[in-house]
Short mmCIF file of C-alpha atoms in Angstrom, two decimals:
data_model
loop_
_atom_site.label_atom_id
_atom_site.label_comp_id
_atom_site.label_asym_id
_atom_site.label_seq_id
_atom_site.Cartn_x
_atom_site.Cartn_y
_atom_site.Cartn_z
CA MET A 91 69.89 164.42 84.21
CA ALA A 92 67.14 166.57 85.59
CA GLY A 93 64.30 164.33 84.46
CA LYS A 94 65.56 161.22 86.17
CA HIS A 95 63.14 159.56 88.57
CA ARG A 96 64.60 158.67 91.90
CA ILE A 97 63.60 155.37 93.50
CA VAL A 98 64.39 154.07 96.98
CA ILE A 99 64.65 150.29 97.22
CA ALA A 100 64.28 149.27 100.85
CA LYS A 101 64.49 146.17 103.01
CA PRO A 102 62.17 146.62 106.01
CA GLY A 103 62.34 144.22 108.91
CA LEU A 104 64.69 141.46 109.87
CA ASP A 105 65.02 139.12 106.91
CA GLY A 106 68.36 139.09 105.18
CA HIS A 107 67.29 137.98 101.72
CA ASP A 108 68.39 140.87 99.57
CA ARG A 109 69.11 139.22 96.25
CA GLY A 110 65.70 140.20 94.88
CA ALA A 111 66.04 143.80 96.05
CA LYS A 112 69.48 144.05 94.46
CA ILE A 113 68.28 142.65 91.17
CA VAL A 114 65.40 145.11 91.09
CA ALA A 115 67.80 147.93 92.01
CA ARG A 116 70.09 147.06 89.12
CA ALA A 117 67.23 146.61 86.67
CA LEU A 118 65.85 150.03 87.54
CA ARG A 119 69.30 151.58 87.30
CA ASP A 120 69.81 149.99 83.88
CA ALA A 121 66.41 151.32 82.82
CA GLY A 122 67.55 154.86 83.60
CA PHE A 123 66.19 155.40 87.09
CA GLU A 124 68.37 156.75 89.85
CA VAL A 125 68.31 154.14 92.61
CA ILE A 126 69.03 154.40 96.30
CA TYR A 127 69.37 151.09 98.10
CA THR A 128 68.92 151.26 101.88
CA GLY A 129 70.69 148.06 102.86
CA LEU A 130 69.25 145.44 105.18
CA HIS A 131 67.27 145.64 108.42
CA GLN A 132 65.55 149.00 108.08
CA THR A 133 62.71 150.16 110.29
CA PRO A 134 59.71 151.75 108.53
CA GLU A 135 60.76 155.05 110.10
CA GLN A 136 64.25 154.80 108.60
CA ILE A 137 62.78 154.09 105.19
CA VAL A 138 60.44 157.08 105.44
CA GLU A 139 63.39 159.24 106.46
CA THR A 140 65.54 158.05 103.55
CA THR A 141 62.71 158.55 101.05
CA ILE A 142 62.13 162.10 102.20
CA GLN A 143 65.83 162.99 102.48
CA GLU A 144 66.53 161.67 99.01
CA ASP A 145 63.42 163.35 97.60
CA ALA A 146 62.41 160.07 95.98
CA ASP A 147 59.51 159.64 93.58
CA ALA A 148 58.83 156.09 94.65
CA VAL A 149 59.82 153.52 97.25
CA GLY A 150 59.96 149.79 96.61
CA LEU A 151 59.74 147.53 99.67
CA SER A 152 61.18 144.02 99.60
CA LEU A 153 60.25 141.58 102.32
CA HIS A 154 60.41 137.81 102.73
CA SER A 155 59.78 137.33 106.44
CA GLY A 156 55.99 137.49 106.54
CA ALA A 157 55.84 140.81 108.35
CA HIS A 158 54.53 142.71 105.34
CA MET A 159 51.07 143.32 106.82
CA THR A 160 52.71 145.15 109.72
CA LEU A 161 55.64 146.92 108.08
CA PHE A 162 54.39 147.95 104.62
CA PRO A 163 51.39 150.00 105.90
CA ARG A 164 53.65 151.69 108.46
CA VAL A 165 55.84 153.02 105.65
CA VAL A 166 52.78 154.41 103.84
CA LYS A 167 51.48 155.93 107.07
CA GLY A 168 54.86 157.47 107.88
CA LEU A 169 55.12 159.07 104.46
CA HIS A 170 51.62 160.51 104.81
CA GLU A 171 52.40 161.85 108.27
CA HIS A 172 55.31 163.77 106.76
CA GLY A 173 53.14 165.06 103.92
CA ALA A 174 54.91 162.91 101.33
CA THR A 175 51.60 161.69 99.93
CA GLU A 176 52.74 161.78 96.30
CA VAL A 177 55.44 159.12 96.80
CA VAL A 178 54.50 155.90 95.01
CA VAL A 179 54.82 152.88 97.32
CA PHE A 180 55.17 149.42 95.82
CA GLY A 181 56.46 146.13 97.11
CA GLY A 182 57.60 142.63 96.44
CA GLY A 183 58.64 139.38 98.02
CA ILE A 184 56.92 136.34 99.46
CA ILE A 185 53.44 137.85 99.78
CA PRO A 186 50.38 135.54 99.88
CA LYS A 187 47.77 136.28 97.21
CA ASP A 188 45.09 137.00 99.81
CA ASP A 189 47.17 139.76 101.37
CA ILE A 190 47.65 141.69 98.14
CA PRO A 191 44.19 143.39 98.05
CA LYS A 192 44.58 144.26 101.74
CA LEU A 193 47.93 145.91 101.10
CA GLU A 194 46.53 147.76 98.13
CA ALA A 195 43.76 149.07 100.37
CA GLU A 196 46.46 150.32 102.75
CA GLY A 197 48.12 152.34 99.97
CA VAL A 198 50.75 149.92 98.64
CA GLU A 199 49.90 150.38 95.00
CA ARG A 200 51.38 147.26 93.48
CA ILE A 201 52.89 144.00 94.73
CA PHE A 202 55.29 141.94 92.59
CA THR A 203 55.66 138.32 93.64
CA PRO A 204 58.18 135.66 92.60
CA GLY A 205 58.05 135.17 88.84
CA ALA A 206 57.50 138.84 88.02
CA SER A 207 59.98 139.92 85.37
CA THR A 208 62.15 142.97 85.90
CA GLN A 209 60.69 144.32 82.67
CA ASP A 210 57.16 144.18 84.21
CA ILE A 211 58.42 146.19 87.16
CA VAL A 212 60.23 148.75 84.99
CA THR A 213 57.23 149.17 82.68
CA TRP A 214 54.72 149.56 85.49
CA LEU A 215 56.87 152.03 87.39
CA SER A 216 57.67 154.13 84.31
CA GLU A 217 54.01 154.41 83.40
CA ARG A 218 52.92 155.10 86.95
CA LEU A 219 55.51 157.85 87.40
CA SER A 220 54.87 159.51 84.05
CA VAL A 221 51.20 159.71 85.03
CA ALA A 222 52.19 161.17 88.39
CA ARG A 223 54.33 163.81 86.70
CA GLY A 224 51.42 164.67 84.42
CA ALA A 225 53.35 163.85 81.29
CA MET B 242 100.65 143.85 89.07
CA ASP B 243 101.27 147.46 90.05
CA LEU B 244 101.12 149.83 87.13
CA PHE B 245 103.43 152.74 86.61
CA GLU B 246 101.90 156.17 86.99
CA PHE B 247 101.85 156.79 83.23
CA GLN B 248 100.10 153.46 82.63
CA GLY B 249 97.53 154.18 85.33
CA LYS B 250 96.87 157.56 83.75
CA GLU B 251 96.41 155.89 80.38
CA LEU B 252 93.61 153.81 81.93
CA PHE B 253 92.19 156.91 83.62
CA LYS B 254 91.99 158.67 80.25
CA ARG B 255 90.14 155.76 78.72
CA HIS B 256 87.52 156.00 81.46
CA GLY B 257 87.04 159.73 81.19
CA ILE B 258 89.10 160.83 84.18
CA PRO B 259 90.91 164.11 83.45
CA VAL B 260 94.70 163.89 83.78
CA PRO B 261 97.33 166.52 82.91
CA ARG B 262 98.77 166.48 79.41
CA GLY B 263 101.88 164.34 79.62
CA ILE B 264 104.62 162.86 77.50
CA ILE B 265 106.82 159.90 78.36
CA ALA B 266 110.55 160.49 77.94
CA GLN B 267 113.28 157.88 77.91
CA THR B 268 116.13 160.29 77.30
CA PRO B 269 117.02 163.75 78.68
CA GLU B 270 116.69 165.16 75.15
CA SER B 271 113.12 163.97 74.79
CA ALA B 272 112.30 165.46 78.22
CA ARG B 273 113.55 168.78 76.84
CA ALA B 274 111.50 168.38 73.67
CA ALA B 275 108.42 167.41 75.69
CA THR B 276 108.79 170.52 77.82
CA GLU B 277 108.99 172.66 74.69
CA ILE B 278 105.78 171.07 73.41
CA LEU B 279 104.11 171.71 76.78
CA GLY B 280 104.87 175.42 76.54
CA GLY B 281 108.32 175.80 78.07
CA SER B 282 107.71 174.58 81.61
CA SER B 283 106.80 171.18 82.99
CA VAL B 284 106.78 168.75 85.87
CA VAL B 285 109.27 165.90 85.49
CA LYS B 286 108.21 162.80 87.40
CA VAL B 287 110.36 159.72 87.87
CA GLN B 288 108.51 156.50 86.94
CA VAL B 289 109.12 154.01 89.74
CA GLN B 290 106.71 151.98 91.79
CA ILE B 291 107.57 153.30 95.18
CA GLY B 292 106.10 156.13 97.18
CA GLY B 293 107.83 159.21 98.54
CA ARG B 294 108.77 160.51 95.12
CA GLY B 295 107.88 164.09 95.99
CA LYS B 296 110.07 164.23 99.07
CA GLY B 297 112.92 162.22 97.55
CA GLY B 298 113.52 164.49 94.55
CA GLY B 299 111.58 162.30 92.15
CA VAL B 300 109.26 165.12 91.12
CA VAL B 301 110.87 168.25 89.75
CA LEU B 302 109.16 171.48 88.70
CA ALA B 303 111.05 172.50 85.59
CA ASP B 304 110.86 176.19 84.65
CA SER B 305 112.55 175.68 81.32
CA PRO B 306 113.43 172.93 78.82
CA ASP B 307 116.99 173.11 80.22
CA ASP B 308 115.72 172.37 83.72
CA ALA B 309 113.67 169.44 82.46
CA GLU B 310 116.59 167.99 80.57
CA ALA B 311 118.85 168.25 83.62
CA ALA B 312 116.23 166.69 85.92
CA ALA B 313 115.59 163.81 83.51
CA GLU B 314 119.31 163.24 83.07
CA ARG B 315 119.82 162.97 86.82
CA MET B 316 116.79 160.66 87.32
CA LEU B 317 117.73 158.32 84.47
CA ALA B 318 121.36 158.14 85.58
CA GLU B 319 120.89 157.83 89.33
CA GLY B 320 117.70 155.78 89.51
CA PHE B 321 115.37 156.28 92.44
CA GLY B 322 115.33 154.58 95.83
CA GLY B 323 117.71 151.91 94.56
CA ARG B 324 115.60 151.19 91.47
CA ARG B 325 116.64 151.55 87.91
CA VAL B 326 114.74 154.29 86.08
CA THR B 327 114.07 153.97 82.38
CA ARG B 328 111.33 156.56 81.95
CA VAL B 329 110.23 159.91 83.23
CA LEU B 330 106.82 161.45 82.75
CA VAL B 331 106.88 165.06 81.59
CA GLU B 332 103.60 166.82 82.35
CA GLU B 333 102.08 170.26 81.96
CA ARG B 334 102.18 172.59 84.97
CA LEU B 335 98.78 173.31 86.49
CA ALA B 336 97.66 176.04 88.87
CA ILE B 337 96.43 174.11 91.90
CA ALA B 338 93.90 175.59 94.30
CA GLN B 339 93.29 172.61 96.57
CA GLU B 340 94.34 168.99 96.98
CA PHE B 341 92.13 165.98 97.80
CA TYR B 342 92.47 162.22 97.97
CA ALA B 343 90.33 159.52 96.35
CA ALA B 344 90.62 155.75 96.25
CA ILE B 345 88.55 152.64 95.64
CA LEU B 346 89.91 149.27 96.62
CA LEU B 347 88.80 145.72 97.09
CA ASP B 348 88.07 145.13 100.78
CA ARG B 349 88.51 141.40 101.21
CA ALA B 350 87.24 141.43 104.80
CA THR B 351 83.77 142.64 103.83
CA GLY B 352 83.68 141.24 100.30
CA THR B 353 82.88 144.69 98.94
CA ASP B 354 84.74 147.59 97.42
CA LEU B 355 85.74 150.38 99.75
CA ALA B 356 85.64 153.91 98.42
CA MET B 357 87.37 156.76 100.24
CA VAL B 358 87.49 160.46 99.62
CA ALA B 359 89.42 162.94 101.73
CA ALA B 360 89.25 166.70 101.67
CA GLU B 361 93.01 166.80 102.12
CA GLY B 362 95.56 165.45 99.68
CA GLY B 363 99.07 164.16 100.19
CA VAL B 364 98.30 162.84 103.65
CA ASP B 365 98.36 159.52 105.41
CA ILE B 366 94.76 158.30 105.38
CA GLU B 367 95.03 156.28 108.61
CA GLU B 368 96.43 159.38 110.29
CA LEU B 369 93.65 161.57 108.89
CA ALA B 370 90.98 159.11 110.05
CA ARG B 371 92.33 159.53 113.57
CA THR B 372 93.01 163.24 113.72
CA LYS B 373 90.39 164.71 111.41
CA PRO B 374 87.64 162.17 110.77
CA GLU B 375 85.26 164.81 109.41
CA ALA B 376 87.58 165.34 106.40
CA LEU B 377 87.35 161.68 105.36
CA ARG B 378 84.40 159.84 103.84
CA ARG B 379 84.42 156.05 103.54
CA LEU B 380 81.74 153.91 101.94
CA HIS B 381 81.47 150.22 101.15
CA ILE B 382 80.13 149.53 97.68
CA ASP B 383 78.36 146.21 97.30
CA PRO B 384 79.43 144.83 93.91
CA GLU B 385 75.93 143.39 93.40
CA ILE B 386 74.51 146.90 93.55
CA GLY B 387 77.37 148.80 91.93
CA ILE B 388 78.04 152.48 92.42
CA HIS B 389 75.06 154.85 92.40
CA PRO B 390 74.68 158.61 92.58
CA TYR B 391 73.77 158.45 96.29
CA HIS B 392 77.12 156.80 96.99
CA LEU B 393 78.86 159.56 95.06
CA ARG B 394 76.98 162.30 96.88
CA GLY B 395 77.85 160.71 100.21
CA LEU B 396 81.53 160.40 99.33
CA THR B 397 81.99 163.96 98.13
CA GLY B 398 80.14 165.51 101.06
CA ALA B 399 83.30 166.73 102.79
CA LEU B 400 84.63 168.52 99.71
CA PRO B 401 84.06 172.15 98.77
CA PRO B 402 80.69 172.38 96.96
CA GLU B 403 82.20 173.69 93.71
CA ALA B 404 84.33 170.54 93.35
CA ARG B 405 81.66 167.95 94.16
CA ASP B 406 80.07 167.35 90.76
CA LEU B 407 83.41 166.92 89.01
CA VAL B 408 84.76 164.62 91.72
CA GLU B 409 81.56 162.55 91.48
CA ASN B 410 82.28 161.99 87.78
CA ILE B 411 85.85 161.05 88.56
CA LEU B 412 84.75 158.57 91.23
CA ALA B 413 82.36 156.94 88.76
CA GLY B 414 85.32 156.69 86.36
CA LEU B 415 87.53 155.17 89.05
CA TYR B 416 84.87 152.57 89.79
CA ASP B 417 84.80 151.80 86.07
CA VAL B 418 88.56 151.29 86.07
CA LEU B 419 88.25 149.02 89.11
CA THR B 420 85.51 146.83 87.69
CA ARG B 421 86.24 146.82 83.96
CA GLU B 422 90.01 146.64 84.08
CA ASP B 423 89.99 144.12 86.93
CA ALA B 424 91.89 146.37 89.31
CA THR B 425 92.02 145.72 93.05
CA LEU B 426 93.14 149.26 93.85
CA VAL B 427 92.78 152.63 92.21
CA GLU B 428 94.16 155.58 94.11
CA VAL B 429 94.54 159.24 93.26
CA ASN B 430 96.76 161.20 95.57
CA PRO B 431 96.47 164.04 95.03
CA LEU B 432 93.26 164.76 93.23
CA VAL B 433 93.39 168.51 92.58
CA LEU B 434 90.95 171.36 92.18
CA LEU B 435 92.54 173.88 89.85
CA GLN B 436 92.24 177.62 90.15
CA ASP B 437 90.10 177.62 87.02
CA GLY B 438 87.64 175.20 88.67
CA ARG B 439 88.58 172.00 86.84
CA VAL B 440 89.47 168.83 88.74
CA PHE B 441 92.39 166.61 87.67
CA ALA B 442 93.97 163.35 88.78
CA LEU B 443 97.55 164.42 89.36
CA ASP B 444 98.79 160.95 90.24
CA ALA B 445 97.58 157.42 89.53
CA LYS B 446 98.19 154.28 91.47
CA VAL B 447 96.54 151.21 89.98
CA THR B 448 96.97 147.57 90.96
CA ILE B 449 95.65 144.98 88.53
CA ASP B 450 94.51 141.56 89.71
CA ASP B 451 97.14 139.21 88.23
CA ASN B 452 94.61 136.40 88.14
CA ALA B 453 92.48 138.41 85.73
CA LEU B 454 95.28 139.14 83.25
CA PHE B 455 94.19 136.26 81.04
CA ARG B 456 91.11 138.25 80.10
CA GLN B 457 92.89 141.58 79.90
CA PRO B 458 95.32 141.06 77.03
CA GLU B 459 95.85 144.79 76.67
CA LEU B 460 96.99 145.11 80.27
CA GLU B 461 99.28 142.14 79.85
CA MET B 462 101.19 144.40 77.46
CA PHE B 463 101.82 146.89 80.24
CA LYS B 464 103.90 144.18 81.83
CA SER B 465 106.54 144.33 79.14
CA VAL B 466 107.84 147.69 80.31
CA HIS B 467 108.36 146.45 83.85
CA PRO B 468 112.04 145.93 84.56
CA ILE B 469 112.15 142.26 85.52
CA ASP B 470 115.08 140.67 87.25
CA PRO B 471 116.73 138.45 84.57
CA VAL B 472 116.78 135.47 86.93
CA GLU B 473 113.11 135.85 87.73
CA PHE B 474 112.39 136.13 84.03
CA ARG B 475 114.19 132.84 83.35
CA ALA B 476 112.26 131.13 86.15
CA ARG B 477 108.97 132.47 84.87
CA GLU B 478 109.75 131.17 81.38
CA ALA B 479 110.32 127.72 82.86
CA GLY B 480 107.05 127.89 84.81
CA LEU B 481 108.77 127.98 88.20
CA GLN B 482 107.61 130.06 91.13
CA TYR B 483 110.74 131.99 92.02
CA VAL B 484 111.16 134.96 94.30
CA LYS B 485 114.57 136.36 95.08
CA LEU B 486 115.37 136.98 98.74
CA ASP B 487 118.51 138.36 100.32
CA GLY B 488 120.04 135.41 102.22
CA GLN B 489 122.72 132.92 101.22
CA VAL B 490 120.99 129.53 101.24
CA GLY B 491 119.41 128.71 97.90
CA ILE B 492 116.11 126.84 98.27
CA ILE B 493 114.41 124.37 95.97
CA GLY B 494 111.28 122.61 97.17
CA ASN B 495 108.05 121.21 95.81
CA GLY B 496 104.84 122.84 96.97
CA ALA B 497 104.54 126.41 98.21
CA GLY B 498 103.76 125.34 101.78
CA LEU B 499 106.81 123.10 102.04
CA VAL B 500 109.02 125.83 100.61
CA MET B 501 107.63 128.38 103.06
CA SER B 502 108.37 126.12 106.02
CA THR B 503 111.82 125.44 104.59
CA LEU B 504 112.47 129.20 104.60
CA ASP B 505 111.40 129.29 108.25
CA LEU B 506 113.67 126.41 109.22
CA VAL B 507 116.68 127.93 107.47
CA GLN B 508 115.99 131.14 109.35
CA GLN B 509 115.73 129.18 112.59
CA ALA B 510 119.05 127.50 111.83
CA GLY B 511 120.62 130.96 111.84
CA ALA B 512 120.95 131.52 108.10
CA GLY B 513 118.86 133.37 105.52
CA ALA B 514 117.19 131.99 102.43
CA ALA B 515 118.45 133.35 99.10
CA ASN B 516 115.17 132.67 97.37
CA PHE B 517 111.79 131.03 97.29
CA LEU B 518 111.52 128.41 94.56
CA ASP B 519 108.67 125.98 94.07
CA VAL B 520 109.31 123.46 91.30
CA GLY B 521 105.72 122.33 91.47
CA GLY B 522 104.34 118.83 91.29
CA GLY B 523 105.86 115.96 89.30
CA ALA B 524 109.32 117.58 89.25
CA SER B 525 111.26 116.30 86.25
CA ALA B 526 115.00 116.19 85.58
CA ASP B 527 114.56 119.21 83.37
CA SER B 528 112.71 121.31 85.90
CA ILE B 529 115.22 120.35 88.62
CA ALA B 530 118.09 121.32 86.32
CA THR B 531 116.49 124.65 85.45
CA SER B 532 115.73 125.26 89.13
CA LEU B 533 119.36 124.65 90.04
CA GLU B 534 120.52 126.98 87.29
CA VAL B 535 118.12 129.67 88.43
CA VAL B 536 119.10 129.35 92.09
CA LEU B 537 122.83 129.21 91.35
CA SER B 538 122.73 132.26 89.09
CA ASP B 539 122.35 134.33 92.26
CA PRO B 540 125.95 135.18 93.25
CA ASN B 541 124.99 135.38 96.94
CA VAL B 542 124.20 131.68 97.16
CA ARG B 543 126.68 129.80 99.35
CA SER B 544 124.80 126.51 99.69
CA VAL B 545 121.63 124.99 98.29
CA LEU B 546 118.92 123.08 100.09
CA VAL B 547 116.72 120.77 98.04
CA ASN B 548 113.69 119.74 100.06
CA ILE B 549 111.31 117.34 98.34
CA PHE B 550 108.30 115.60 99.74
CA GLY B 551 107.07 113.08 97.23
CA GLY B 552 103.34 112.82 96.83
CA ILE B 553 102.69 112.55 93.14
CA THR B 554 106.33 113.47 92.70
CA ARG B 555 108.56 110.40 92.89
CA CYS B 556 111.76 110.85 94.88
CA ASP B 557 113.72 108.44 92.67
CA LEU B 558 112.96 110.62 89.65
CA VAL B 559 114.00 113.71 91.56
CA ALA B 560 117.29 112.05 92.52
CA GLU B 561 117.92 111.07 88.92
CA GLY B 562 116.98 114.53 87.77
CA LEU B 563 119.39 116.04 90.22
CA LEU B 564 122.28 113.85 89.04
CA GLU B 565 121.41 114.57 85.44
CA ALA B 566 121.33 118.28 86.18
CA LEU B 567 124.75 118.05 87.82
CA GLU B 568 126.15 116.59 84.63
CA ARG B 569 125.08 119.74 82.85
CA ILE B 570 126.14 122.27 85.46
CA ALA B 571 129.03 122.12 87.90
CA PRO B 572 128.04 124.12 90.96
CA ALA B 573 130.71 125.71 93.13
CA VAL B 574 128.59 125.17 96.27
CA ARG B 575 127.35 122.06 98.12
CA ILE B 576 123.78 120.87 97.72
CA VAL B 577 121.98 119.48 100.76
CA VAL B 578 119.21 117.09 99.71
CA ARG B 579 116.35 115.84 101.81
CA LEU B 580 113.94 113.42 100.19
CA ASP B 581 110.85 111.98 101.79
CA GLY B 582 107.57 110.47 100.68
CA THR B 583 106.91 108.34 97.61
CA ASN B 584 109.93 106.20 96.69
CA ALA B 585 112.13 108.08 99.18
CA ASP B 586 114.27 105.00 99.88
CA GLU B 587 115.05 104.49 96.21
CA GLY B 588 115.81 108.17 95.83
CA ARG B 589 118.22 108.15 98.74
CA ARG B 590 119.90 104.99 97.48
CA ILE B 591 120.44 106.58 94.07
CA LEU B 592 122.12 109.59 95.66
CA GLU B 593 124.26 107.48 97.98
CA ASP B 594 125.39 105.19 95.17
CA ALA B 595 126.31 108.17 93.04
CA ARG B 596 128.56 109.61 95.78
CA HIS B 597 128.49 112.92 94.02
CA PRO B 598 130.95 115.32 95.68
CA VAL B 599 128.56 118.28 95.90
CA ILE B 600 125.54 116.35 97.19
CA VAL B 601 125.00 116.09 100.93
CA PRO B 602 122.07 113.72 101.60
CA VAL B 603 120.27 114.16 104.93
CA GLN B 604 117.26 112.49 106.52
CA THR B 605 115.11 115.21 108.07
CA MET B 606 114.11 118.74 107.24
CA LEU B 607 115.55 120.26 110.40
CA GLU B 608 118.84 118.50 109.90
CA ALA B 609 118.89 119.64 106.29
CA ALA B 610 118.30 123.25 107.28
CA LYS B 611 121.09 123.11 109.87
CA ARG B 612 123.49 121.51 107.44
CA ALA B 613 122.71 124.05 104.69
CA ALA B 614 123.16 126.91 107.17
CA GLU B 615 126.53 125.54 108.33
CA LEU B 616 127.72 125.09 104.76
CA ALA B 617 126.65 128.62 103.85
CA GLU B 618 128.52 130.01 106.83
CA GLY B 619 131.62 127.89 106.13
CA ALA B 620 131.67 128.93 102.50
CA ALA B 621 131.28 132.59 103.41
CA ALA B 622 134.13 132.50 105.94
#
């Protein structure tokens, strides 16, 4: 399927809680996206590398350790350094409300916290990517 | 449960994996007819669940219906590797350009499924991993994530580019077979690229998880064509866990662990066990009688060792059951009995009072094993 959007789901940092990432990966797959899951314990550089190698349209970062203010912006920065400015970066996990506007300012477009439904994520991403593709 | 090749291919077809056109034949005449249908030439493949068919003459390229008939006649008459053969698979001949290998299996150590693809077919995978690692791709598939296109691309990376897309589809199909049919192993060796560019599964090895058969009624039916040992069939009917072995001391015990250690002790005493038989908990007169019948139906048995540890099972009931069973059947061999645990004293007293000529009561397991071994040897001499 040529029109399929490709999404990287990534686990930056050292926490091992991947149930959420896996559920999102499956939900996106079921919604017709092509999903690449990085596995645990990725550095921001590895995630940037994977996203570029896989020619992904978006990358979703899942993090529960509290290191989001450090690691999420480094992924955005890395993508920009490699000229991959069109890749949509979003995230999820245990992220305090106060940090969300700061992350958005750093280029993480949307944060989904506990309680977000998979349908919300699918809907947002579909709309965001169809806009990006100029559909 | 290991499936026969033709059964595995049936599952492959259902999940969109291309397999050669094939017809099952149970007689030489139908192998001839099948070859005629397939255009005058065929491959005749013996249906047994052991490897090495190619080298052992179990796969014959038939250039004519006559050839196919002769090959099928030989296979059905002679069997293969000591097994009885009731069916051959007659398949169309294909023009093969290249052979590969593909498999997905449950990897218990990592709790994931392991997928493997090799750019060479018909080879030993362990050997290939050592000598030519670049030709082999291995990937663990987390069942929570499932198989995704990036897995497939990674797995097919060592194959010729023109074959990759088709092999990716086949791998997705194999994963479907694994997950939906409750298989623990699906293996295709060889997977072939044809001269016309198509890719086919030329062989199929599928192992189904026996514990999942209750929810796979269709697969349960595959079982019926498996040639079962009549004694094992009888035991299964009676709900006994029976496995035939090749020694001379028949074994009856309660609990798989106790039976396993009994096998070890018999071995240590210098004899070999004729079987594994677990009568299970709460052994009744009936189940003891059936167990004895099952064990004694093996002509190699020269003595029997009954080893019971009563937990829930009461030794007095076992003793009574044994005597009752001996009224129904008159064994030609001696039966060594060791009872321990709940009501062991009563059980022993019952046996001693009965003074049955074939029963040899003993106190300990080791003694029982030695006695049974001696009796087996004496009877054989």
